[in-house]
Amino acid sequence: MFVGELTFPITQIKGVGKVTAADFASLGVEKACDLVTLFPRSYDDRTVMRSLKDMGDEGGTINTAVAITDHSHYMSKGQRVLKMTARDLNSGRTLHLHCFGRSFMENAYPVGTSWFINATVTKTGSVFSASAFTLGASEEAVGIGTILPVYPLSGSLTQKTVRKAVDTILSNRYMKFDDEIPERLRLAHDLMHMDEAVRQMHHPGSMGELEKARRTLAYTELLHLEVNLVRGRQERAPQDRTVVVSPLEKRLVSSLPFHLTKDQEKCLDEIRRDLDWSTMNRLLQGDVGSGKTLVAWIAALHMIAKGFQVAFMAPTELLARQHAEGAATLMEKLGVHVAFLTGDVKGRERGYLLDALKKGDIDLAIGTHALFSKDVVFKSLGLVIIDEQHRFGVEQRQALSHKGKKVHVLMMSATPIPRTLAMTVFGSMDISTIESMPEGRRPIVTHIVDERNRDRMYASIAVEFERGHQAYFVYPRIDDEGESDLKDVTTMYSFLQGKYPGIPSALIHSRLPEEEKIRILDDFRAKKLMYLVSTSVVEVGIDIPDATCMVIEHAERFGLAALHQLRGRVGRSSLQSYCFLVYYGSLTEEAKARLKVMRESTDGFMIAETDLKIRGPGEFIGNRQSGFLRLKVASLTDDVELMAQAKADAEEIVKDDRGLLRADNAMLRQLLG
Ligand code: ADP
Ligand code: MG
């Protein structure tokens, strides 16, 4: 049978009553199969002898033999406590055993007797003592020689209850778990049978076998996930077909003051192949400033040249407008009709726009999610591009594709995505990656600044102003409506005006009216303003080539992804740029680690991997969507290689046998449906 077929409720297990069942339920354990897959969170390895000689100052557990040498008593909190003195037979050292509420031990373990012991020892000065310990007449009695499972607990559950419940199920001799991966893969990757793996997880024979069991279960879990993902994906566009680059695209490229990078070309080739020969569902990822937008415009032209309309969606009005202006500059001269649509476009203007979209007079519509409200009708929508979106819902995507007959979707990620997430969350999409930056970019120099030593920072920014370069000063937005944050930026703003008299600047925050924000950004782009003081509204997408300084106040409060995004607002041309991470007070270890990563690396892919390790997948994909990633055994941060293997195997399986009809894939069909 498969593990998942053990569906009887745990209340049928001897010794599991109502209260215990409720405690188990809060661990997500309701059926027998849940219990069998409630794997230990750690193990107590008693296979190696450890005596007091092996204890450092921090103490630890011992597995050894002792002789009881003395009994005495003392008073603690009004209670008479037995203290037994014991000599560790393996080191000759002395151990004090405090028997709180266990005075029966006086008779059970008389002076002069010897026992095996497992104990958690603390060391105070040169004195070893323990109050949590087990004494026994044999090694087995105290678990010496075994590796004990340590389970997650809840409510009144104890290790003993959980161990007993699990063992009761596993002790059924007639029950044997069937493999859940094809035999050829089990052999090829040197994995265990499922039955053995499950048992080894609960009662490992050795740490080596435990690792093999863990690998078996992790691989099984990942293979199932990947097979599902690969099956749900469109069939790949054939590699041997030719793609034709339209004159429209060529004219845009030749009008640019630079060449496309090799990676931009490679991504475009992948995209065009989809657009010509398949239905695209593709994620375009690349570090901040790597030039994703341009790739998107060229992809848009590819469809426009074929007579289709393209919709481009940005997360905020500000960004949508920036893109609309950029697109108009690049493409109107090629005869492409670009329109801008947000929720704020109302009345006659809106009516006119909607009409033009419906008639097909507009080729490229750029806007916010308002593009996909009900009243917006396209004549022939062929491609939807979604910018800077790292949190998106499946529903949203579906709403889009219903606006046309066969709509291609291109997503652009705001931040590089860790490999494991790319293989899982985004596994049903194809991925194009821009790995390298346009030529001539210099790595941003990052300084970590104690808030009390900010004067040097201000001095070096003043030098940048003299060179005609611009700066951002960012305050954290802790929540959208927080009065106190606003006060912070306002105070900061007048403080900076004192520091830089005569240098034009503006304060920008999320509660300003949209037109006001737009005006400020336009002035900043036109260099009528030299610096902006802001809450993190500048976080995504804003592209101002001459801005070379980014000051982030309270950097310790930002996550890595946000810091990297913010820093990415500078260093967008060949000018040398600087980022100052200003911190307040003393830093937690985690904050220190984060800032250190930021100082040492400008590689968004590496930063994203670290962020995943520190904060988990919810940060990247939204907590709501990260649910299906609650893998029981496999780890998103440690099992990268195993996941890549499972993905490759899944591709292979689906390529030859999409319906999982072959006999050796039969169990996958049964398990995955
Ligand atoms: P992101 O990937 O962060 O969205 P953008 O698309 O905004 O980055 O590009 C950042 C800047 O790089 C833009 O000013 C853009 O014009 C410029 N750029 C794009 N491609 C190239 C290239 N091949 N060579 C030089 N600059 C480029
Ligand atoms: Mg962008």
PDB file of N, CA and C and ligand atoms in Angstrom, residues 256 258-261 264 286-295 322-323 387-388 412-414 434 437-439 441 541-545 565 568-569 572-573, ligand 1:
ATOM      1  N   LEU A 256      18.613  52.382 -31.105  1.00  0.00           N
ATOM      2  CA  LEU A 256      19.138  52.492 -29.737  1.00  0.00           C
ATOM      3  C   LEU A 256      20.585  52.964 -29.747  1.00  0.00           C
ATOM      4  N   PHE A 258      22.832  51.834 -27.951  1.00  0.00           N
ATOM      5  CA  PHE A 258      23.702  50.737 -27.487  1.00  0.00           C
ATOM      6  C   PHE A 258      23.270  49.451 -28.174  1.00  0.00           C
ATOM      7  N   HIS A 259      24.064  48.400 -27.991  1.00  0.00           N
ATOM      8  CA  HIS A 259      23.682  47.086 -28.516  1.00  0.00           C
ATOM      9  C   HIS A 259      22.952  46.298 -27.447  1.00  0.00           C
ATOM     10  N   LEU A 260      22.104  45.394 -27.888  1.00  0.00           N
ATOM     11  CA  LEU A 260      21.506  44.480 -26.918  1.00  0.00           C
ATOM     12  C   LEU A 260      22.602  43.590 -26.358  1.00  0.00           C
ATOM     13  N   THR A 261      22.474  43.219 -25.097  1.00  0.00           N
ATOM     14  CA  THR A 261      23.457  42.287 -24.549  1.00  0.00           C
ATOM     15  C   THR A 261      23.157  40.885 -25.085  1.00  0.00           C
ATOM     16  N   GLN A 264      20.147  39.463 -23.443  1.00  0.00           N
ATOM     17  CA  GLN A 264      18.890  40.030 -23.951  1.00  0.00           C
ATOM     18  C   GLN A 264      18.521  39.357 -25.273  1.00  0.00           C
ATOM     19  N   GLY A 286      15.829  38.778 -14.217  1.00  0.00           N
ATOM     20  CA  GLY A 286      17.149  39.365 -14.362  1.00  0.00           C
ATOM     21  C   GLY A 286      17.317  40.332 -13.233  1.00  0.00           C
ATOM     22  N   ASP A 287      18.549  40.631 -12.913  1.00  0.00           N
ATOM     23  CA  ASP A 287      18.809  41.506 -11.789  1.00  0.00           C
ATOM     24  C   ASP A 287      18.271  42.914 -12.088  1.00  0.00           C
ATOM     25  N   VAL A 288      18.117  43.708 -11.042  1.00  0.00           N
ATOM     26  CA  VAL A 288      17.656  45.083 -11.265  1.00  0.00           C
ATOM     27  C   VAL A 288      18.622  45.793 -12.203  1.00  0.00           C
ATOM     28  N   GLY A 289      18.061  46.487 -13.165  1.00  0.00           N
ATOM     29  CA  GLY A 289      18.887  47.234 -14.102  1.00  0.00           C
ATOM     30  C   GLY A 289      19.484  46.418 -15.236  1.00  0.00           C
ATOM     31  N   SER A 290      19.075  45.167 -15.351  1.00  0.00           N
ATOM     32  CA  SER A 290      19.673  44.322 -16.389  1.00  0.00           C
ATOM     33  C   SER A 290      19.039  44.557 -17.761  1.00  0.00           C
ATOM     34  N   GLY A 291      17.964  45.336 -17.805  1.00  0.00           N
ATOM     35  CA  GLY A 291      17.377  45.681 -19.098  1.00  0.00           C
ATOM     36  C   GLY A 291      16.240  44.780 -19.527  1.00  0.00           C
ATOM     37  N   LYS A 292      15.357  44.466 -18.587  1.00  0.00           N
ATOM     38  CA  LYS A 292      14.218  43.605 -18.909  1.00  0.00           C
ATOM     39  C   LYS A 292      13.180  44.360 -19.754  1.00  0.00           C
ATOM     40  N   THR A 293      13.011  45.643 -19.430  1.00  0.00           N
ATOM     41  CA  THR A 293      11.950  46.398 -20.099  1.00  0.00           C
ATOM     42  C   THR A 293      12.137  46.428 -21.612  1.00  0.00           C
ATOM     43  N   LEU A 294      13.372  46.612 -22.012  1.00  0.00           N
ATOM     44  CA  LEU A 294      13.644  46.689 -23.441  1.00  0.00           C
ATOM     45  C   LEU A 294      13.279  45.371 -24.130  1.00  0.00           C
ATOM     46  N   VAL A 295      13.604  44.286 -23.483  1.00  0.00           N
ATOM     47  CA  VAL A 295      13.241  42.971 -24.020  1.00  0.00           C
ATOM     48  C   VAL A 295      11.720  42.893 -24.191  1.00  0.00           C
ATOM     49  N   GLN A 322       5.785  55.970 -16.255  1.00  0.00           N
ATOM     50  CA  GLN A 322       7.176  55.975 -16.702  1.00  0.00           C
ATOM     51  C   GLN A 322       7.329  55.087 -17.942  1.00  0.00           C
ATOM     52  N   HIS A 323       6.719  53.911 -17.885  1.00  0.00           N
ATOM     53  CA  HIS A 323       6.818  52.990 -19.012  1.00  0.00           C
ATOM     54  C   HIS A 323       6.111  53.542 -20.241  1.00  0.00           C
ATOM     55  N   ASP A 387       4.845  43.605 -15.443  1.00  0.00           N
ATOM     56  CA  ASP A 387       6.153  44.070 -14.988  1.00  0.00           C
ATOM     57  C   ASP A 387       6.284  44.024 -13.475  1.00  0.00           C
ATOM     58  N   GLU A 388       7.498  43.776 -13.018  1.00  0.00           N
ATOM     59  CA  GLU A 388       7.861  43.923 -11.609  1.00  0.00           C
ATOM     60  C   GLU A 388       6.904  43.221 -10.676  1.00  0.00           C
ATOM     61  N   MET A 412       7.552  39.696 -15.769  1.00  0.00           N
ATOM     62  CA  MET A 412       8.910  40.126 -15.449  1.00  0.00           C
ATOM     63  C   MET A 412       9.031  40.205 -13.942  1.00  0.00           C
ATOM     64  N   SER A 413      10.031  39.541 -13.396  1.00  0.00           N
ATOM     65  CA  SER A 413      10.126  39.513 -11.938  1.00  0.00           C
ATOM     66  C   SER A 413      10.865  40.741 -11.437  1.00  0.00           C
ATOM     67  N   ALA A 414      10.429  41.198 -10.268  1.00  0.00           N
ATOM     68  CA  ALA A 414      11.044  42.375  -9.675  1.00  0.00           C
ATOM     69  C   ALA A 414      12.423  42.038  -9.126  1.00  0.00           C
ATOM     70  N   ILE A 434      18.195  36.882 -17.736  1.00  0.00           N
ATOM     71  CA  ILE A 434      19.279  37.774 -18.137  1.00  0.00           C
ATOM     72  C   ILE A 434      20.307  37.707 -17.014  1.00  0.00           C
ATOM     73  N   MET A 437      24.857  42.072 -16.817  1.00  0.00           N
ATOM     74  CA  MET A 437      24.435  43.463 -16.938  1.00  0.00           C
ATOM     75  C   MET A 437      24.940  44.048 -18.255  1.00  0.00           C
ATOM     76  N   PRO A 438      24.294  45.118 -18.728  1.00  0.00           N
ATOM     77  CA  PRO A 438      24.849  45.809 -19.895  1.00  0.00           C
ATOM     78  C   PRO A 438      26.287  46.225 -19.622  1.00  0.00           C
ATOM     79  N   GLU A 439      27.059  46.324 -20.693  1.00  0.00           N
ATOM     80  CA  GLU A 439      28.470  46.659 -20.533  1.00  0.00           C
ATOM     81  C   GLU A 439      28.659  48.029 -19.906  1.00  0.00           C
ATOM     82  N   ARG A 441      28.703  48.947 -16.828  1.00  0.00           N
ATOM     83  CA  ARG A 441      28.165  49.229 -15.487  1.00  0.00           C
ATOM     84  C   ARG A 441      29.260  48.978 -14.456  1.00  0.00           C
ATOM     85  N   GLY A 541      11.338  49.771  -9.981  1.00  0.00           N
ATOM     86  CA  GLY A 541      11.205  50.195 -11.362  1.00  0.00           C
ATOM     87  C   GLY A 541      11.705  51.557 -11.784  1.00  0.00           C
ATOM     88  N   ILE A 542      11.712  52.547 -10.878  1.00  0.00           N
ATOM     89  CA  ILE A 542      12.072  53.897 -11.313  1.00  0.00           C
ATOM     90  C   ILE A 542      13.476  53.900 -11.929  1.00  0.00           C
ATOM     91  N   ASP A 543      13.594  54.552 -13.057  1.00  0.00           N
ATOM     92  CA  ASP A 543      14.838  54.487 -13.823  1.00  0.00           C
ATOM     93  C   ASP A 543      15.350  55.887 -14.139  1.00  0.00           C
ATOM     94  N   ILE A 544      16.291  56.380 -13.323  1.00  0.00           N
ATOM     95  CA  ILE A 544      16.862  57.706 -13.528  1.00  0.00           C
ATOM     96  C   ILE A 544      18.380  57.525 -13.647  1.00  0.00           C
ATOM     97  N   PRO A 545      18.929  57.620 -14.833  1.00  0.00           N
ATOM     98  CA  PRO A 545      20.332  57.250 -15.051  1.00  0.00           C
ATOM     99  C   PRO A 545      21.343  58.070 -14.254  1.00  0.00           C
ATOM    100  N   GLN A 565      16.373  45.934  -4.133  1.00  0.00           N
ATOM    101  CA  GLN A 565      15.532  46.691  -5.055  1.00  0.00           C
ATOM    102  C   GLN A 565      15.824  48.186  -4.964  1.00  0.00           C
ATOM    103  N   GLY A 568      19.034  49.134  -6.332  1.00  0.00           N
ATOM    104  CA  GLY A 568      18.978  49.043  -7.787  1.00  0.00           C
ATOM    105  C   GLY A 568      18.460  50.290  -8.472  1.00  0.00           C
ATOM    106  N   ARG A 569      17.983  51.279  -7.693  1.00  0.00           N
ATOM    107  CA  ARG A 569      17.568  52.545  -8.303  1.00  0.00           C
ATOM    108  C   ARG A 569      18.765  53.361  -8.744  1.00  0.00           C
ATOM    109  N   ARG A 572      22.502  52.684 -12.664  1.00  0.00           N
ATOM    110  CA  ARG A 572      21.772  52.321 -13.876  1.00  0.00           C
ATOM    111  C   ARG A 572      22.385  52.923 -15.134  1.00  0.00           C
ATOM    112  N   SER A 573      23.605  53.396 -15.004  1.00  0.00           N
ATOM    113  CA  SER A 573      24.312  53.899 -16.186  1.00  0.00           C
ATOM    114  C   SER A 573      25.780  53.578 -15.943  1.00  0.00           C
TER     115      SER A 573
HETATM  116  P1  ADP B   1      15.152  46.366 -15.128  1.00  0.00           P
HETATM  117  O1  ADP B   1      15.663  45.044 -15.609  1.00  0.00           O
HETATM  118  O2  ADP B   1      15.546  46.656 -13.719  1.00  0.00           O
HETATM  119  O3  ADP B   1      13.701  46.574 -15.381  1.00  0.00           O
HETATM  120  P2  ADP B   1      15.497  48.404 -17.094  1.00  0.00           P
HETATM  121  O4  ADP B   1      14.820  47.654 -18.155  1.00  0.00           O
HETATM  122  O5  ADP B   1      14.759  49.505 -16.437  1.00  0.00           O
HETATM  123  O6  ADP B   1      15.988  47.408 -15.967  1.00  0.00           O
HETATM  124  O7  ADP B   1      16.892  48.913 -17.661  1.00  0.00           O
HETATM  125  C1  ADP B   1      17.788  49.695 -16.930  1.00  0.00           C
HETATM  126  C2  ADP B   1      18.503  50.681 -17.810  1.00  0.00           C
HETATM  127  O8  ADP B   1      19.401  50.009 -18.686  1.00  0.00           O
HETATM  128  C3  ADP B   1      17.586  51.471 -18.699  1.00  0.00           C
HETATM  129  O9  ADP B   1      17.954  52.818 -18.623  1.00  0.00           O
HETATM  130  C4  ADP B   1      17.824  50.919 -20.081  1.00  0.00           C
HETATM  131  O10 ADP B   1      17.635  51.868 -21.088  1.00  0.00           O
HETATM  132  C5  ADP B   1      19.268  50.484 -20.020  1.00  0.00           C
HETATM  133  N1  ADP B   1      19.606  49.369 -20.924  1.00  0.00           N
HETATM  134  C6  ADP B   1      18.814  48.340 -21.292  1.00  0.00           C
HETATM  135  N2  ADP B   1      19.471  47.503 -22.128  1.00  0.00           N
HETATM  136  C7  ADP B   1      20.709  48.002 -22.275  1.00  0.00           C
HETATM  137  C8  ADP B   1      21.877  47.597 -23.033  1.00  0.00           C
HETATM  138  N3  ADP B   1      21.879  46.493 -23.775  1.00  0.00           N
HETATM  139  N4  ADP B   1      22.984  48.368 -22.941  1.00  0.00           N
HETATM  140  C9  ADP B   1      22.997  49.483 -22.179  1.00  0.00           C
HETATM  141  N5  ADP B   1      21.936  49.935 -21.459  1.00  0.00           N
HETATM  142  C10 ADP B   1      20.812  49.206 -21.501  1.00  0.00           C
END
